[in-house]
Amino acid sequence: MTELSVGVRRPARADARRNFDALIAAARVAFAENGADASLEDIARRAGVGIGTLYRNFPTRQDLFEAVYVSEINELAAVASSVAELPPWEALSAWLSRFVSYAVTKRAIIDALNRESEMFAACRKAMYAAGTPLFERGQAAGVVRSDVSFDDVLRMVSGLTSAAFVDDAQRERVLALALDGLRVS
Amino acid sequence: MTELSVGVRRPARADARRNFDALIAAARVAFAENGADASLEDIARRAGVGIGTLYRNFPTRQDLFEAVYVSEINELAAVASSVAELPPWEALSAWLSRFVSYAVTKRAIIDALNRESEMFAACRKAMYAAGTPLFERGQAAGVVRSDVSFDDVLRMVSGLTSAAFVDDAQRERVLALALDGLRVS
DNA sequence: TGCCAACCGGAGGCACCCCTCCGCTAATAT
DNA sequence: ATATTAGCGGAGGGGTGCCTCCGGTTGGCA
């Protein structure tokens, strides 16, 4: 699997690389916690790094978004292969369930991302490359409706991501309910 | 239909009442545009009113949230009666569609609302009072699954609210897809 | 080991927001 | 018409975040 690359470059020197990674990790947490307008100074603090270092690595907030987003997408794509040998319907719905839990944290980022960017297009492509085979396998096997697109499904599921549920059980139940509309049988 | 009341009181004097209403209208727009942490000074500016006036009417940001939220809920409840004479399934799905478009604007507010507040409970109740009859009529007529709750459905639909769709047509399509899981046909 | 370029971090200037306080204005009652 | 008083609005102090700039530090190579 080819890793997606980003506009910003991972530095060459060892200490710089440590800081770079720490910043992305801190940003992931901060964005999930406080939304897309989390304080950059706070992120630098969490990473144990000066604010100057943050700006050197990520000149704009967008750059940070993209770096975090890309790392999440890469992780998600990996899941797709791990469900590949399940039966068609199970594989698809397992991946979508996983998608939900991952998507929860990156919601704020997606909202804020510049959706026109080249990098966003690449991520989209990578994600579709991961999920589409599962989807089409389901359609070929006749267990998935043929009159909807994978895009429709992803957007539906990612919507459920941000709904407020009483507990995880309810989220599962609702996801199942929504997927029942997708299933043939 | 009894209108819900709020913690804050609508003033008695005519000019004060004008300002009060202008503030709620401005806040509705600002929150929808900039999210729950829109600038209060900006809201006052939009309403053509001093910042002091805003604070006099709504001592806390929460108070503003609640006032806006209540006004939206009241509007939504009104829709429920206007679809009452449609056939069961059509009535329910029409209301839910409306729910989506209304909910789009108030999403940020709901996130930020103190969900423990008495006022929130009252709104919830009002909303359920509006929608539950439509739902139960559908179940009684055998066109709605009986193994899910109205709560499940509302949360599902409100999730779709915040998904990013290419256009309204896709939103409609996805909503229909999700509702197909709900329908007994 | 020693050098030097790459890298660090935070002080500081600017902008914006929050919220309070109080002298002024004008709506309403008589 | 006048008095009363609810209501107005914005100045201002405190706080926080953004981003730049530059003197000091240190990793990596010879």
Coordinates of C-alpha atoms (C1' of nucleotides) in Angstrom, one line a residue:
Chain A
M1 CA 0.0 0.0 0.0
T2 CA 1.4 3.4 -1.0
E3 CA 1.3 5.9 1.7
L4 CA -0.3 9.2 0.8
S5 CA 2.1 12.2 0.9
V6 CA 1.3 15.7 2.0
G7 CA 2.3 19.2 1.2
V8 CA 4.5 19.5 4.2
R9 CA 7.7 17.5 4.4
R10 CA 8.8 15.4 7.3
P11 CA 12.2 16.9 8.4
A12 CA 15.5 15.1 8.0
R13 CA 17.1 15.7 11.4
A14 CA 16.1 13.3 14.1
D15 CA 15.1 15.8 16.7
A16 CA 13.0 17.7 14.1
R17 CA 11.3 14.5 13.1
R18 CA 10.4 13.7 16.7
N19 CA 8.8 17.2 17.1
F20 CA 7.0 16.8 13.8
D21 CA 5.4 13.6 14.8
A22 CA 4.6 14.8 18.3
L23 CA 2.8 17.8 16.8
I24 CA 0.6 15.7 14.6
A25 CA -0.3 13.5 17.5
A26 CA -1.1 16.4 19.7
A27 CA -3.1 18.0 16.9
R28 CA -5.2 14.9 16.4
V29 CA -6.1 14.9 20.1
A30 CA -6.7 18.7 20.3
F31 CA -8.9 18.8 17.2
A32 CA -11.0 15.9 18.3
E33 CA -11.4 17.5 21.7
N34 CA -11.9 21.2 20.9
G35 CA -12.9 21.2 17.3
A36 CA -11.2 22.7 14.3
D37 CA -10.4 25.9 16.0
A38 CA -8.4 24.4 18.8
S39 CA -5.6 26.8 19.9
L40 CA -2.3 26.2 18.0
E41 CA -0.4 27.4 21.0
D42 CA -2.1 24.8 23.0
I43 CA -1.2 22.1 20.5
A44 CA 2.4 23.2 20.6
R45 CA 2.3 23.0 24.4
R46 CA 0.8 19.5 24.4
A47 CA 3.5 18.4 22.0
G48 CA 6.1 19.9 24.4
V49 CA 7.4 22.2 21.7
G50 CA 7.7 25.9 21.1
I51 CA 5.1 27.7 19.0
G52 CA 7.8 28.6 16.6
T53 CA 8.4 24.9 15.8
L54 CA 4.8 24.4 15.1
Y55 CA 4.8 27.2 12.6
R56 CA 8.0 26.1 10.9
N57 CA 6.6 22.6 10.3
F58 CA 3.0 23.7 9.5
P59 CA 2.9 27.3 8.2
T60 CA -0.9 27.3 8.2
R61 CA -3.6 25.7 10.1
Q62 CA -4.6 24.0 6.9
D63 CA -1.3 22.2 6.7
L64 CA -1.9 20.7 10.1
F65 CA -5.4 19.6 9.2
E66 CA -4.1 17.9 6.1
A67 CA -1.3 16.2 7.9
V68 CA -3.7 14.8 10.6
Y69 CA -6.3 13.9 8.0
V70 CA -3.9 12.0 5.8
S71 CA -2.6 9.9 8.8
E72 CA -6.2 8.9 9.6
I73 CA -7.0 8.0 6.1
N74 CA -3.9 5.8 5.8
E75 CA -5.0 4.0 9.0
L76 CA -8.5 3.5 7.6
A77 CA -7.4 2.1 4.3
A78 CA -5.4 -0.6 6.2
V79 CA -8.6 -1.8 7.8
A80 CA -10.1 -2.6 4.4
S81 CA -7.7 -5.3 3.7
S82 CA -8.1 -6.9 7.1
V83 CA -11.8 -7.6 6.4
A84 CA -11.3 -8.8 2.9
E85 CA -11.9 -12.5 3.5
L86 CA -15.3 -12.1 5.3
P87 CA -18.4 -12.8 3.3
P88 CA -19.6 -9.9 1.1
W89 CA -22.2 -8.3 3.3
E90 CA -20.2 -8.9 6.5
A91 CA -17.1 -7.4 5.0
L92 CA -18.9 -4.3 3.9
S93 CA -20.8 -3.6 7.1
A94 CA -17.7 -4.3 9.2
W95 CA -15.7 -1.8 7.3
L96 CA -18.5 0.8 7.5
S97 CA -18.7 0.2 11.3
R98 CA -15.1 0.8 11.6
F99 CA -15.4 3.9 9.4
V100 CA -17.9 5.3 11.9
S101 CA -15.6 5.0 14.9
Y102 CA -12.7 6.5 13.0
A103 CA -14.7 9.2 11.5
V104 CA -15.9 10.5 14.8
T105 CA -12.5 12.0 15.6
K106 CA -11.9 13.5 12.3
R107 CA -15.2 15.1 11.8
A108 CA -14.1 18.6 12.9
I109 CA -11.2 18.4 10.5
I110 CA -13.2 17.4 7.5
D111 CA -15.5 20.3 8.1
A112 CA -12.6 22.6 8.1
L113 CA -10.6 21.1 5.3
N114 CA -10.3 23.0 2.0
R115 CA -12.3 20.5 -0.1
E116 CA -10.8 21.8 -3.3
S117 CA -7.3 20.9 -2.4
E118 CA -5.4 18.4 -4.4
M119 CA -4.5 16.5 -1.2
F120 CA -8.2 16.2 -0.3
A121 CA -8.9 14.7 -3.7
A122 CA -6.1 12.2 -3.2
C123 CA -7.4 11.1 0.2
R124 CA -10.9 10.7 -1.2
K125 CA -9.5 8.6 -3.9
A126 CA -7.6 6.4 -1.5
M127 CA -10.6 5.9 0.7
Y128 CA -12.8 5.0 -2.2
A129 CA -10.1 2.6 -3.4
A130 CA -10.3 0.9 -0.1
G131 CA -14.1 0.7 0.2
T132 CA -15.4 0.3 -3.3
P133 CA -14.3 -3.3 -3.8
L134 CA -16.2 -4.3 -0.7
F135 CA -19.2 -2.5 -2.0
E136 CA -19.1 -3.9 -5.5
R137 CA -18.5 -7.4 -4.2
G138 CA -21.8 -7.0 -2.3
Q139 CA -23.6 -5.8 -5.3
A140 CA -22.2 -8.6 -7.4
A141 CA -23.3 -11.1 -4.8
G142 CA -26.8 -9.6 -4.9
V143 CA -26.8 -8.6 -1.2
V144 CA -26.5 -4.8 -1.8
R145 CA -29.0 -2.6 -3.6
S146 CA -27.8 -1.8 -7.1
D147 CA -29.5 1.6 -7.4
V148 CA -27.3 3.5 -5.0
S149 CA -23.7 4.6 -5.3
F150 CA -20.9 3.9 -2.8
D151 CA -20.7 7.7 -2.4
D152 CA -24.3 7.8 -1.2
V153 CA -23.6 5.1 1.3
L154 CA -20.4 6.7 2.6
R155 CA -22.1 10.0 3.1
M156 CA -25.0 8.4 4.9
V157 CA -22.7 6.5 7.3
S158 CA -20.5 9.5 7.9
G159 CA -23.7 11.4 8.8
L160 CA -24.5 8.9 11.5
T161 CA -21.0 9.5 12.8
S162 CA -21.8 12.9 14.1
A163 CA -25.2 12.2 15.6
A164 CA -25.5 12.2 19.3
F165 CA -26.4 8.8 20.6
V166 CA -27.3 7.7 24.1
D167 CA -24.7 4.9 24.0
D168 CA -22.8 2.8 21.6
A169 CA -25.6 0.2 21.5
Q170 CA -27.9 2.8 20.1
R171 CA -25.4 3.8 17.5
E172 CA -25.0 0.2 16.4
R173 CA -28.7 -0.2 16.3
V174 CA -29.2 2.9 14.2
L175 CA -26.4 2.0 11.9
A176 CA -27.9 -1.4 11.4
L177 CA -31.3 0.2 10.7
A178 CA -29.8 2.5 8.1
L179 CA -27.9 -0.3 6.5
D180 CA -31.1 -2.4 6.3
G181 CA -32.2 0.1 3.7
L182 CA -29.1 -0.8 1.7
R183 CA -29.4 -4.5 1.9
V184 CA -31.2 -6.7 -0.5
S185 CA -33.2 -9.6 1.0
Chain B
M1 CA -50.4 24.7 20.5
T2 CA -48.8 26.0 23.6
E3 CA -45.6 27.9 22.9
L4 CA -42.6 26.9 24.9
S5 CA -41.3 29.5 27.3
V6 CA -37.7 30.3 28.1
G7 CA -35.6 31.4 31.1
V8 CA -35.2 34.9 29.6
R9 CA -38.2 37.2 29.5
R10 CA -39.3 39.2 26.5
P11 CA -39.3 42.8 27.6
A12 CA -42.3 44.9 28.1
R13 CA -41.3 48.1 26.4
A14 CA -41.7 48.3 22.6
D15 CA -38.2 49.4 21.7
A16 CA -36.8 46.8 24.0
R17 CA -38.9 44.1 22.4
R18 CA -37.7 45.1 19.0
N19 CA -34.1 44.7 20.1
F20 CA -34.8 41.4 21.8
D21 CA -36.3 40.0 18.6
A22 CA -33.5 41.4 16.5
L23 CA -30.9 39.8 18.7
I24 CA -32.5 36.3 18.4
A25 CA -32.7 36.7 14.6
A26 CA -29.1 37.8 14.4
A27 CA -28.0 35.0 16.7
R28 CA -29.8 32.4 14.6
V29 CA -27.9 33.6 11.5
A30 CA -24.5 34.0 13.2
F31 CA -24.7 30.6 14.9
A32 CA -25.6 28.9 11.7
E33 CA -22.8 30.7 9.9
N34 CA -20.0 30.5 12.4
G35 CA -20.9 27.8 14.7
A36 CA -21.7 28.0 18.4
D37 CA -18.8 30.2 19.3
A38 CA -19.8 33.0 17.0
S39 CA -18.7 36.4 18.5
L40 CA -21.4 37.9 20.7
E41 CA -20.1 41.4 19.8
D42 CA -20.7 40.5 16.2
I43 CA -24.2 39.4 16.9
A44 CA -24.9 42.6 18.7
R45 CA -23.5 44.5 15.7
R46 CA -25.7 42.5 13.3
A47 CA -28.7 43.3 15.3
G48 CA -27.8 47.0 15.3
V49 CA -27.6 47.0 19.0
G50 CA -25.0 47.7 21.7
I51 CA -23.2 44.9 23.3
G52 CA -24.6 46.0 26.6
T53 CA -28.1 45.4 25.3
L54 CA -27.2 41.9 24.3
Y55 CA -25.9 41.1 27.8
R56 CA -28.9 42.6 29.5
N57 CA -31.3 40.4 27.6
F58 CA -29.2 37.3 27.6
P59 CA -26.8 37.3 30.5
T60 CA -25.0 34.1 29.2
R61 CA -24.3 32.6 25.9
Q62 CA -26.5 29.7 27.0
D63 CA -29.4 32.0 27.3
L64 CA -29.0 33.0 23.7
F65 CA -28.7 29.4 22.6
E66 CA -31.9 28.5 24.4
A67 CA -33.8 31.4 23.0
V68 CA -32.8 30.5 19.4
Y69 CA -33.4 26.8 19.9
V70 CA -36.8 27.3 21.4
S71 CA -37.9 29.4 18.5
E72 CA -36.8 26.8 16.0
I73 CA -38.6 24.0 17.9
N74 CA -41.8 25.9 17.9
E75 CA -41.6 26.3 14.2
L76 CA -40.9 22.6 13.7
A77 CA -43.8 21.6 15.8
A78 CA -46.1 23.6 13.7
V79 CA -45.1 21.6 10.6
A80 CA -46.3 18.4 12.2
S81 CA -49.9 19.5 12.1
S82 CA -49.6 20.7 8.6
V83 CA -48.8 17.1 7.4
A84 CA -51.4 15.4 9.5
E85 CA -53.8 14.5 6.8
L86 CA -51.4 12.8 4.5
P87 CA -51.3 9.0 4.4
P88 CA -49.2 7.5 7.3
W89 CA -45.9 6.8 5.5
E90 CA -46.0 10.0 3.6
A91 CA -46.8 12.1 6.6
L92 CA -43.9 10.6 8.6
S93 CA -41.4 10.9 5.8
A94 CA -42.5 14.4 5.0
W95 CA -42.0 15.5 8.5
L96 CA -38.6 13.9 8.7
S97 CA -37.5 15.6 5.6
R98 CA -38.5 18.9 7.0
F99 CA -36.8 18.0 10.2
V100 CA -33.6 17.7 8.2
S101 CA -33.7 21.1 6.6
Y102 CA -34.5 22.8 9.9
A103 CA -32.0 20.8 11.8
V104 CA -29.1 21.9 9.6
T105 CA -29.1 25.4 11.0
K106 CA -29.5 24.4 14.6
R107 CA -26.9 21.7 14.7
A108 CA -24.2 23.9 16.2
I109 CA -26.6 25.1 18.8
I110 CA -27.6 21.6 19.8
D111 CA -24.0 20.6 20.2
A112 CA -23.4 23.5 22.6
L113 CA -26.7 23.3 24.5
N114 CA -26.5 22.2 28.1
R115 CA -28.4 19.0 27.6
E116 CA -29.3 18.6 31.3
S117 CA -31.2 21.9 31.4
E118 CA -34.9 21.8 32.1
M119 CA -35.5 23.8 29.0
F120 CA -33.8 21.3 26.8
A121 CA -36.0 18.5 28.3
A122 CA -39.1 20.6 27.6
C123 CA -38.0 21.1 23.9
R124 CA -37.3 17.4 23.5
K125 CA -40.7 16.6 24.9
A126 CA -42.4 19.1 22.5
M127 CA -40.6 17.7 19.6
Y128 CA -41.5 14.1 20.5
A129 CA -45.0 15.2 21.0
A130 CA -45.1 16.5 17.5
G131 CA -43.5 13.5 15.8
T132 CA -44.5 10.5 17.8
P133 CA -48.1 10.4 16.6
L134 CA -46.9 10.3 13.0
F135 CA -44.6 7.5 13.8
E136 CA -47.1 5.4 15.7
R137 CA -49.7 5.9 13.0
G138 CA -47.1 4.4 10.6
Q139 CA -46.5 1.5 12.9
A140 CA -50.2 0.9 13.4
A141 CA -50.8 0.9 9.7
G142 CA -48.0 -1.6 9.3
V143 CA -45.8 0.5 7.1
V144 CA -43.1 1.2 9.7
R145 CA -40.9 -1.4 11.4
S146 CA -42.1 -2.1 14.9
D147 CA -38.7 -3.1 16.3
V148 CA -37.2 0.4 16.4
S149 CA -38.1 3.4 18.5
F150 CA -38.9 6.9 17.4
D151 CA -35.8 8.0 19.2
D152 CA -33.7 5.8 17.1
V153 CA -35.2 7.3 13.9
L154 CA -34.8 10.9 15.0
R155 CA -31.2 10.4 15.8
M156 CA -30.6 8.6 12.6
V157 CA -32.2 11.4 10.6
S158 CA -30.5 14.1 12.6
G159 CA -27.2 12.5 11.8
L160 CA -27.9 12.8 8.1
T161 CA -28.4 16.4 8.8
S162 CA -24.8 17.1 9.3
A163 CA -23.4 15.0 6.5
A164 CA -21.9 16.9 3.7
F165 CA -23.8 16.3 0.5
V166 CA -23.0 17.2 -3.1
D167 CA -26.4 18.7 -3.6
D168 CA -29.9 18.6 -2.3
A169 CA -30.7 15.8 -4.6
Q170 CA -28.2 13.5 -3.0
R171 CA -29.4 14.4 0.4
E172 CA -32.9 13.4 -0.6
R173 CA -31.7 10.2 -2.1
V174 CA -29.7 9.3 1.0
L175 CA -32.5 10.1 3.3
A176 CA -34.8 7.9 1.2
L177 CA -32.2 5.1 1.4
A178 CA -32.0 5.4 5.2
L179 CA -35.8 5.5 5.5
D180 CA -36.1 2.4 3.4
G181 CA -34.5 0.5 6.2
L182 CA -37.3 1.8 8.4
R183 CA -40.2 1.0 6.0
V184 CA -42.1 -2.2 5.9
S185 CA -43.1 -2.8 2.3
Chain C
dT1 C1' 36.5 15.9 18.0
dG2 C1' 35.0 20.2 16.0
dC3 C1' 32.3 22.8 12.9
dC4 C1' 28.2 24.8 11.0
dA5 C1' 23.8 24.6 9.1
dA6 C1' 19.5 23.3 10.6
dC7 C1' 16.6 23.7 14.2
dC8 C1' 14.7 25.4 18.6
dG9 C1' 11.6 28.2 21.5
dG10 C1' 9.4 32.0 23.4
dA11 C1' 9.1 37.1 23.8
dG12 C1' 6.4 40.6 21.8
dG13 C1' 3.2 43.3 18.8
dC14 C1' -1.3 43.1 17.1
dA15 C1' -6.1 41.8 16.9
dC16 C1' -10.2 40.2 18.7
dC17 C1' -13.3 38.8 22.2
dC18 C1' -15.5 38.7 26.8
dC19 C1' -18.0 41.1 30.2
dT20 C1' -19.0 45.2 33.5
dC21 C1' -20.2 49.6 34.5
dC22 C1' -22.4 53.9 34.3
dG23 C1' -23.8 58.5 32.2
dC24 C1' -27.3 59.4 28.7
dT25 C1' -31.9 58.7 26.1
dA26 C1' -36.5 58.2 25.3
dA27 C1' -41.0 55.3 26.1
dT28 C1' -44.8 55.4 29.0
dA29 C1' -48.0 56.9 32.7
dT30 C1' -50.2 60.6 34.8
Chain D
dA1 C1' -46.2 68.4 29.4
dT2 C1' -43.5 66.3 32.7
dA3 C1' -41.6 63.0 35.7
dT4 C1' -40.2 58.5 36.2
dT5 C1' -37.5 54.9 35.2
dA6 C1' -36.6 51.0 32.1
dG7 C1' -33.5 50.7 28.7
dC8 C1' -29.5 52.1 25.8
dG9 C1' -24.7 51.5 24.1
dG10 C1' -19.9 51.7 24.1
dA11 C1' -15.5 52.6 26.6
dG12 C1' -12.2 50.0 28.9
dG13 C1' -9.7 46.4 31.5
dG14 C1' -8.4 41.7 31.3
dG15 C1' -7.6 37.7 28.7
dT16 C1' -6.3 34.7 24.9
dG17 C1' -4.8 33.5 20.3
dC18 C1' -2.1 34.5 16.0
dC19 C1' 2.2 34.8 13.9
dT20 C1' 7.0 36.8 13.3
dC21 C1' 11.6 37.2 14.4
dC22 C1' 16.0 36.2 16.1
dG23 C1' 19.7 34.8 19.6
dG24 C1' 20.8 30.4 21.4
dT25 C1' 21.4 25.2 20.8
dT26 C1' 22.5 20.7 18.9
dG27 C1' 22.5 16.8 15.5
dG28 C1' 25.3 14.9 11.9
dC29 C1' 29.1 14.9 9.0
dA30 C1' 34.1 15.1 8.1

